[in-house]
Coordinates of C-alpha atoms in Angstrom, one line a residue:
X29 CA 7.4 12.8 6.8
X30 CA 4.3 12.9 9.4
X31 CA 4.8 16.7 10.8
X32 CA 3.7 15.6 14.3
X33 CA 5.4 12.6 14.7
X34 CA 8.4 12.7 12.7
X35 CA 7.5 9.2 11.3
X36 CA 8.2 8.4 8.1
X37 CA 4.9 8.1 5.9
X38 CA 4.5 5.6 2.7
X39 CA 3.3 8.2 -0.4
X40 CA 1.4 7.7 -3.7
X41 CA 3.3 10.0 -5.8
X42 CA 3.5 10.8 -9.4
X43 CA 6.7 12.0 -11.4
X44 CA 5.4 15.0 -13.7
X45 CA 8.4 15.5 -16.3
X46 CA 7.2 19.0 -16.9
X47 CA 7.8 20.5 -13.6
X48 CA 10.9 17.7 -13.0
X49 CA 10.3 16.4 -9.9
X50 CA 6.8 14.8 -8.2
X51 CA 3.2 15.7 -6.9
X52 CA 2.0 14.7 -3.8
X53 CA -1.3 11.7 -4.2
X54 CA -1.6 10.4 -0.6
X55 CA 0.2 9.6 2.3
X56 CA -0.5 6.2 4.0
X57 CA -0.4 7.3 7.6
X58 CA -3.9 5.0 8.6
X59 CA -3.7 1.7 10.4
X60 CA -7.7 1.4 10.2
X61 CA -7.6 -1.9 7.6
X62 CA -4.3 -3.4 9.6
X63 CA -6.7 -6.2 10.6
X64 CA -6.6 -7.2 7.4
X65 CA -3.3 -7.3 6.5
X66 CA -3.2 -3.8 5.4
X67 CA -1.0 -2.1 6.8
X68 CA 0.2 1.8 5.6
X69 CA 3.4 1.1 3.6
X70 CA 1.1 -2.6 1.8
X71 CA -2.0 -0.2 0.7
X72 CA 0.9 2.4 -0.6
X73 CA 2.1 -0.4 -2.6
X74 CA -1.2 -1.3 -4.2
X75 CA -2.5 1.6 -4.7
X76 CA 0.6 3.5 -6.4
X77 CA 0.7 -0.1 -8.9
X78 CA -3.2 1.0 -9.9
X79 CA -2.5 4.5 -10.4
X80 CA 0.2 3.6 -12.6
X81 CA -1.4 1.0 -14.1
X82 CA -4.6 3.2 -14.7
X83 CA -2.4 6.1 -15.7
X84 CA -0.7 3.0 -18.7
X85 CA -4.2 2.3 -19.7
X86 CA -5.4 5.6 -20.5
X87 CA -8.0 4.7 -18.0
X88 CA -7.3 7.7 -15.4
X89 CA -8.6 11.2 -16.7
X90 CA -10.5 11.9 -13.3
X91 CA -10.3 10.8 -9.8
X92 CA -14.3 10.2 -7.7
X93 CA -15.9 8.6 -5.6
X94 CA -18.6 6.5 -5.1
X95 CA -19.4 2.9 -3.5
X96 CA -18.5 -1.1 -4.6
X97 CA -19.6 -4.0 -2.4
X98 CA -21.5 -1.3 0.1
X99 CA -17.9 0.1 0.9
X100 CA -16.9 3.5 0.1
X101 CA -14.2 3.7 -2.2
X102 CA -12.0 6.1 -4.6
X103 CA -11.7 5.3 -8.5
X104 CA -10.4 6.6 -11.3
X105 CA -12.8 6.8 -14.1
X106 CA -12.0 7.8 -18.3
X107 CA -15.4 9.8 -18.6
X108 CA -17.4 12.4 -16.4
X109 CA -20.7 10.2 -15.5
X110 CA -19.1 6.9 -15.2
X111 CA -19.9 5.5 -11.7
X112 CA -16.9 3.1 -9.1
X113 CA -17.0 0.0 -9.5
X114 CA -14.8 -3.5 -8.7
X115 CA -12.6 -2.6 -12.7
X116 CA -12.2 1.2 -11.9
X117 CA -11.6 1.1 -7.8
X118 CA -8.6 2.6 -6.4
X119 CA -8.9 2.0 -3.0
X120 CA -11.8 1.3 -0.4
X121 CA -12.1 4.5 2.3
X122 CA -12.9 3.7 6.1
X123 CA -16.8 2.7 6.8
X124 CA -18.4 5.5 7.9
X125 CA -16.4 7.9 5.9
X126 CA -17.5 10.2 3.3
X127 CA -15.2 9.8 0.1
X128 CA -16.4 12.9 -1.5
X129 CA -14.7 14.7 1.4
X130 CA -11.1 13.1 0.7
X131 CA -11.7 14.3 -2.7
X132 CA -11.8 17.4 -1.4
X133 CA -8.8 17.4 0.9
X134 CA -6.6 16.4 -2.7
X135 CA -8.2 19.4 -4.1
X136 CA -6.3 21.3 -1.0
X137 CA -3.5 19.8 -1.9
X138 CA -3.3 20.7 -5.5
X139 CA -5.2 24.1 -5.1
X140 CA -2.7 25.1 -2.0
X141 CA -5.8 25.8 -0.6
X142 CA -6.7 29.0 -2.9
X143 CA -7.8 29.4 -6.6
X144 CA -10.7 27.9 -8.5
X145 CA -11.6 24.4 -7.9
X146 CA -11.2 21.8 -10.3
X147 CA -13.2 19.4 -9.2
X148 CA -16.2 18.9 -11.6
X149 CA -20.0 17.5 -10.9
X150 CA -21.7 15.1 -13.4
X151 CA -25.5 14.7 -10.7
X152 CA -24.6 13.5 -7.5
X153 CA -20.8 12.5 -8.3
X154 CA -17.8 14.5 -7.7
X155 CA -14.7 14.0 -10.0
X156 CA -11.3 15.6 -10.0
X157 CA -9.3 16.1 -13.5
X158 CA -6.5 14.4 -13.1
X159 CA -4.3 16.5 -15.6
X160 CA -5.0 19.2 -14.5
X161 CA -4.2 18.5 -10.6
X162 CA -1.3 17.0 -11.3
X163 CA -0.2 20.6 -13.4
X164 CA -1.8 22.5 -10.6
X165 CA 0.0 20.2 -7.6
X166 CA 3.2 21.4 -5.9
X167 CA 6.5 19.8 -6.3
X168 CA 7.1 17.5 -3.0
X169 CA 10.5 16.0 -1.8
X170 CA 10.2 12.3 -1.6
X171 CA 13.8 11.4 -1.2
X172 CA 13.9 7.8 0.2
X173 CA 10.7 6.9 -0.7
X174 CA 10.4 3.6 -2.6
X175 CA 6.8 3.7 -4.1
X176 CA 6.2 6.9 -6.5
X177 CA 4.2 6.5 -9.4
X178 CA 6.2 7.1 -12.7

């Protein structure tokens, strides 16, 4: 739920059995890539299906950042040092904006804004354990929402 509108808001979620309920990814809230046909609740849906399918592959040990096609995007990577590419991209981030700082803002999220970072830096490349932020995450309440990562 956006806090300032009331809107409802599409989330990429993930169901940790551990803690019995799920930890806040993203919430779709951007119309930015509407143009294209992609609107909030169709990039939720494509992007929760890659997580999961990354997540099934064994292929998502850290979240980072980096560019495909000149764009900047998110990936999710099996080894520190591996670079984003068209096989490992999660999503593509609005030109002009630094991915490295959205990385940062789902640190927030799983840190709750104090404790030790997690992110970790192989050169010039950021990468988030993905493990470990999803221990580290709070529990959210997603009642209602349709696309959760399982």
């Amino acid at each position: 739920m956006d806090q300032s509108s009331g809107d409802t808001i599409p989330v990429t979620a993930a169901w940790i059995p551990e803690k019995r309920g799920h930890v806040y990814f993203i919430g779709w809230k951007s119309e930015y890539f509407n143009q294209g046909g992609w609107t909030p609740q169709k990039r939720c849906e494509q992007v929760t299906q890659k997580f999961q399918e990354f997540y099934s592959q064994n292929r998502l040990n850290y979240i980072s950042s980096g560019k495909h096609n000149g764009y900047p995007v998110i990936c999710g990577v099996t080894n520190l040092g591996e670079i984003c590419n068209g096989s490992n991209q999660l999503f593509t981030v609005r030109s002009g904006s630094n991915p490295d700082e959205l990385i940062r803002r789902l640190m927030d999220i799983a840190e709750g804004k104090t404790s030790e970072p997690l992110l970790q830096n192989s050169g010039k490349q950021t990468y988030i354990p993905v493990q470990a932020f999803l221990v580290q995450s709070p529990i959210i309440d997603i009642q209602g929402s349709r696309n959760t990562q399982r």
